[in-house]
PDB file of C-alpha atoms (C1' of nucleotides) in Angstrom:
ATOM      1  CA  MET A   1       0.005   0.003  -0.017  1.00 61.00           C
ATOM      2  CA  ASP A   2       1.451   3.260   0.678  1.00 44.00           C
ATOM      3  CA  ALA A   3       3.556   2.533  -2.345  1.00 44.00           C
ATOM      4  CA  HIS A   4       4.559   6.054  -2.227  1.00 42.00           C
ATOM      5  CA  PRO A   5       8.143   5.958  -1.287  1.00 44.00           C
ATOM      6  CA  ALA A   6       8.688   8.433  -4.099  1.00 44.00           C
ATOM      7  CA  THR A   7      11.790  10.572  -3.923  1.00 44.00           C
ATOM      8  CA  LYS A   8      13.930   7.464  -4.012  1.00 44.00           C
ATOM      9  CA  GLU A   9      15.016   7.330  -7.608  1.00 43.00           C
ATOM     10  CA  SER A  10      18.525   8.034  -6.427  1.00 43.00           C
ATOM     11  CA  PRO A  11      21.291   6.312  -8.372  1.00 49.00           C
ATOM     12  CA  ARG A  12      21.843   3.171  -6.495  1.00 52.00           C
ATOM     13  CA  ARG A  13      23.079   3.539  -3.009  1.00 54.00           C
ATOM     14  CA  ASP A  14      25.718   6.199  -2.577  1.00 60.00           C
ATOM     15  CA  GLU A  15      27.146   4.594   0.441  1.00 71.00           C
ATOM     16  CA  GLY A  16      29.751   7.190   0.430  1.00 84.00           C
ATOM     17  CA  PHE A  17      30.683   9.194  -2.580  1.00 91.00           C
ATOM     18  CA  PHE A  18      34.139   9.079  -1.225  1.00 92.00           C
ATOM     19  CA  GLU A  19      34.334   5.213  -1.047  1.00 91.00           C
ATOM     20  CA  ARG A  20      33.635   5.220  -4.720  1.00 92.00           C
ATOM     21  CA  VAL A  21      36.512   7.484  -5.415  1.00 94.00           C
ATOM     22  CA  TYR A  22      38.911   5.224  -3.628  1.00 94.00           C
ATOM     23  CA  GLU A  23      37.641   2.255  -5.578  1.00 92.00           C
ATOM     24  CA  VAL A  24      38.531   3.838  -8.817  1.00 94.00           C
ATOM     25  CA  VAL A  25      41.792   5.345  -7.754  1.00 94.00           C
ATOM     26  CA  GLU A  26      42.870   2.011  -6.330  1.00 94.00           C
ATOM     27  CA  GLN A  27      42.348   0.536  -9.786  1.00 94.00           C
ATOM     28  CA  ILE A  28      44.790   2.952 -11.511  1.00 95.00           C
ATOM     29  CA  PRO A  29      47.670   0.791 -12.813  1.00 94.00           C
ATOM     30  CA  ARG A  30      51.250   1.601 -12.032  1.00 94.00           C
ATOM     31  CA  GLY A  31      52.943   3.906 -14.533  1.00 94.00           C
ATOM     32  CA  CYS A  32      49.785   5.746 -15.298  1.00 95.00           C
ATOM     33  CA  VAL A  33      48.018   8.808 -13.995  1.00 95.00           C
ATOM     34  CA  ALA A  34      44.393  10.008 -14.083  1.00 96.00           C
ATOM     35  CA  THR A  35      42.854  13.350 -13.640  1.00 96.00           C
ATOM     36  CA  TYR A  36      40.214  14.196 -11.051  1.00 96.00           C
ATOM     37  CA  GLY A  37      37.648  14.628 -13.767  1.00 95.00           C
ATOM     38  CA  GLN A  38      38.517  11.242 -15.292  1.00 95.00           C
ATOM     39  CA  VAL A  39      38.178   9.443 -12.023  1.00 95.00           C
ATOM     40  CA  ALA A  40      34.922  11.268 -11.445  1.00 95.00           C
ATOM     41  CA  ALA A  41      33.648  10.263 -14.848  1.00 94.00           C
ATOM     42  CA  LEU A  42      34.598   6.635 -14.206  1.00 94.00           C
ATOM     43  CA  MET A  43      32.501   6.652 -11.073  1.00 92.00           C
ATOM     44  CA  GLY A  44      29.618   8.252 -12.855  1.00 90.00           C
ATOM     45  CA  ALA A  45      30.073  11.868 -11.728  1.00 93.00           C
ATOM     46  CA  PRO A  46      31.884  13.779 -14.505  1.00 93.00           C
ATOM     47  CA  ARG A  47      30.944  17.010 -12.738  1.00 94.00           C
ATOM     48  CA  CYS A  48      32.255  15.948  -9.334  1.00 95.00           C
ATOM     49  CA  ALA A  49      35.992  16.342  -9.998  1.00 96.00           C
ATOM     50  CA  ARG A  50      36.158  18.597  -7.038  1.00 95.00           C
ATOM     51  CA  GLN A  51      34.684  16.036  -4.687  1.00 95.00           C
ATOM     52  CA  VAL A  52      37.218  13.521  -6.035  1.00 95.00           C
ATOM     53  CA  GLY A  53      40.026  15.736  -4.833  1.00 93.00           C
ATOM     54  CA  TYR A  54      38.189  16.336  -1.626  1.00 92.00           C
ATOM     55  CA  ALA A  55      37.829  12.585  -1.101  1.00 93.00           C
ATOM     56  CA  LEU A  56      41.476  11.975  -1.672  1.00 93.00           C
ATOM     57  CA  HIS A  57      42.248  14.711   0.863  1.00 90.00           C
ATOM     58  CA  ALA A  58      40.313  12.662   3.339  1.00 88.00           C
ATOM     59  CA  ASN A  59      42.324   9.684   2.137  1.00 84.00           C
ATOM     60  CA  PRO A  60      41.272   7.281   4.928  1.00 80.00           C
ATOM     61  CA  ARG A  61      43.396   4.613   3.366  1.00 87.00           C
ATOM     62  CA  PRO A  62      46.900   5.967   2.840  1.00 84.00           C
ATOM     63  CA  GLY A  63      49.122   3.391   1.164  1.00 86.00           C
ATOM     64  CA  ILE A  64      46.126   1.682  -0.450  1.00 92.00           C
ATOM     65  CA  VAL A  65      44.786   4.647  -2.444  1.00 93.00           C
ATOM     66  CA  PRO A  66      47.531   5.940  -4.812  1.00 93.00           C
ATOM     67  CA  CYS A  67      46.378   9.482  -4.594  1.00 92.00           C
ATOM     68  CA  HIS A  68      49.769  10.457  -6.077  1.00 93.00           C
ATOM     69  CA  ARG A  69      48.578   8.967  -9.422  1.00 94.00           C
ATOM     70  CA  VAL A  70      45.747  11.529  -9.523  1.00 94.00           C
ATOM     71  CA  VAL A  71      46.711  14.909 -10.989  1.00 95.00           C
ATOM     72  CA  PHE A  72      45.003  17.967 -12.500  1.00 95.00           C
ATOM     73  CA  ALA A  73      43.674  18.105 -16.019  1.00 95.00           C
ATOM     74  CA  ASP A  74      46.869  19.934 -17.041  1.00 93.00           C
ATOM     75  CA  GLY A  75      48.908  17.157 -15.532  1.00 93.00           C
ATOM     76  CA  HIS A  76      50.195  19.517 -12.828  1.00 92.00           C
ATOM     77  CA  ILE A  77      50.148  18.763  -9.118  1.00 91.00           C
ATOM     78  CA  CYS A  78      48.935  21.079  -6.431  1.00 85.00           C
ATOM     79  CA  GLU A  79      51.923  21.952  -4.332  1.00 82.00           C
ATOM     80  CA  GLY A  80      51.322  21.953  -0.641  1.00 78.00           C
ATOM     81  CA  PHE A  81      48.480  19.456  -0.581  1.00 81.00           C
ATOM     82  CA  ALA A  82      50.267  16.360  -1.617  1.00 78.00           C
ATOM     83  CA  PHE A  83      51.371  13.930   0.990  1.00 77.00           C
ATOM     84  CA  GLY A  84      54.939  15.192   0.743  1.00 78.00           C
ATOM     85  CA  GLY A  85      54.890  17.907  -1.826  1.00 82.00           C
ATOM     86  CA  ALA A  86      54.371  18.070  -5.542  1.00 86.00           C
ATOM     87  CA  GLU A  87      58.121  17.485  -5.945  1.00 87.00           C
ATOM     88  CA  ALA A  88      58.048  14.132  -4.139  1.00 89.00           C
ATOM     89  CA  GLN A  89      54.912  13.263  -6.100  1.00 90.00           C
ATOM     90  CA  ARG A  90      56.646  13.988  -9.427  1.00 91.00           C
ATOM     91  CA  GLU A  91      59.596  11.817  -8.527  1.00 92.00           C
ATOM     92  CA  LEU A  92      57.311   9.075  -7.433  1.00 92.00           C
ATOM     93  CA  LEU A  93      55.360   9.138 -10.627  1.00 93.00           C
ATOM     94  CA  GLU A  94      58.552   9.277 -12.657  1.00 93.00           C
ATOM     95  CA  ALA A  95      59.860   6.296 -10.809  1.00 94.00           C
ATOM     96  CA  GLU A  96      56.775   4.347 -11.823  1.00 95.00           C
ATOM     97  CA  GLY A  97      57.510   5.083 -15.469  1.00 94.00           C
ATOM     98  CA  VAL A  98      55.283   8.124 -15.988  1.00 95.00           C
ATOM     99  CA  ALA A  99      56.410  10.553 -18.655  1.00 94.00           C
ATOM    100  CA  PHE A 100      56.870  14.214 -17.825  1.00 93.00           C
ATOM    101  CA  LYS A 101      56.641  17.210 -20.001  1.00 92.00           C
ATOM    102  CA  ASP A 102      58.031  19.700 -17.535  1.00 89.00           C
ATOM    103  CA  ASP A 103      59.276  19.668 -13.972  1.00 88.00           C
ATOM    104  CA  THR A 104      55.687  20.424 -12.942  1.00 89.00           C
ATOM    105  CA  HIS A 105      53.653  18.935 -15.696  1.00 92.00           C
ATOM    106  CA  VAL A 106      52.926  15.213 -16.541  1.00 94.00           C
ATOM    107  CA  ASP A 107      52.586  14.056 -20.118  1.00 94.00           C
ATOM    108  CA  MET A 108      48.982  13.060 -19.970  1.00 94.00           C
ATOM    109  CA  LYS A 109      49.123  12.093 -23.594  1.00 92.00           C
ATOM    110  CA  ARG A 110      51.532   9.359 -22.780  1.00 93.00           C
ATOM    111  CA  SER A 111      50.755   8.360 -19.148  1.00 94.00           C
ATOM    112  CA  ARG A 112      46.945   9.096 -19.008  1.00 94.00           C
ATOM    113  CA  TRP A 113      45.283   5.950 -17.643  1.00 95.00           C
ATOM    114  CA  GLN A 114      42.858   4.540 -20.163  1.00 92.00           C
ATOM    115  CA  ALA A 115      40.320   2.572 -18.290  1.00 89.00           C
ATOM    116  CA  GLY A 116      39.111  -0.543 -20.119  1.00 86.00           C
ATOM    117  CA  LEU A 117      42.110  -0.627 -22.410  1.00 84.00           C
TER     118      LEU A 117
ATOM    119  C1'  DA B   1      17.220  23.319   6.074  1.00 90.51           C
ATOM    120  C1'  DA B   2      20.738  26.757   4.894  1.00 90.51           C
ATOM    121  C1'  DC B   3      25.382  28.385   4.286  1.00 90.51           C
ATOM    122  C1'  DC B   4      30.292  27.767   3.416  1.00 90.51           C
ATOM    123  C1'  DT B   5      34.233  25.564   1.921  1.00 90.51           C
ATOM    124  C1'  DG B   6      36.872  22.732  -1.204  1.00 90.51           C
ATOM    125  C1'  DA B   7      43.587  17.953  -4.014  1.00 90.51           C
ATOM    126  C1'  DC B   8      38.602  20.687 -10.067  1.00 90.51           C
ATOM    127  C1'  DT B   9      37.518  22.270 -14.958  1.00 90.51           C
ATOM    128  C1'  DT B  10      36.930  25.448 -18.630  1.00 90.51           C
ATOM    129  C1'  DG B  11      36.890  29.898 -20.833  1.00 90.51           C
ATOM    130  C1'  DC B  12      38.396  34.581 -21.593  1.00 90.51           C
ATOM    131  C1'  DA B  13      41.805  38.623 -21.350  1.00 90.51           C
TER     132       DA B  13
ATOM    133  C1'  DA C   1      51.799  30.815 -21.973  1.00 90.51           C
ATOM    134  C1'  DT C   2      49.990  33.010 -17.601  1.00 90.51           C
ATOM    135  C1'  DG C   3      46.323  34.863 -14.525  1.00 90.51           C
ATOM    136  C1'  DC C   4      41.559  35.539 -12.992  1.00 90.51           C
ATOM    137  C1'  DA C   5      36.655  34.333 -12.524  1.00 90.51           C
ATOM    138  C1'  DA C   6      32.510  31.457 -12.701  1.00 90.51           C
ATOM    139  C1'  DG C   7      30.196  26.976 -12.458  1.00 90.51           C
ATOM    140  C1'  DC C   8      29.115  22.404 -10.176  1.00 90.51           C
ATOM    141  C1'  DC C   9      28.484  18.917  -6.522  1.00 90.51           C
ATOM    142  C1'  DA C  10      28.965  16.869  -2.035  1.00 90.51           C
ATOM    143  C1'  DG C  11      30.037  16.944   2.885  1.00 90.51           C
ATOM    144  C1'  DG C  12      30.325  19.372   7.356  1.00 90.51           C
ATOM    145  C1'  DT C  13      28.657  22.727  10.818  1.00 90.51           C
TER     146       DT C  13
END
DNA sequence: AACCTGACTTGCA
DNA sequence: ATGCAAGCCAGGT
């Protein structure tokens, strides 16, 4: 009866928008990087790039969530917010085999993570 | 319920 | 190429 739950067409349980971000980021293969917008799109929220970064900031699972593999759309890293600094992050990515265009920019065209490929 | 902030993205000058 | 501003969405207070 009632049958009026209405207001429940939400997209599946969002048991934590953040949890979803970690799930995607954890799947990023080594030697590749993804942008916040890309991770957001993979989780079904191409407009939530900001929340992706916010979720990584919360990073409840350091060591499990390779937040260092997530960079801006330009391939540049935000200095001061990384776990040890954009510099350390750049070295880490480079050590994984990621190509760099500049000391502060990653070559997305070469190291962009292509999900499903 | 409302307001504010925030690891973003894109466009224009 | 660099700098500034506006837009969008979710979480916290």
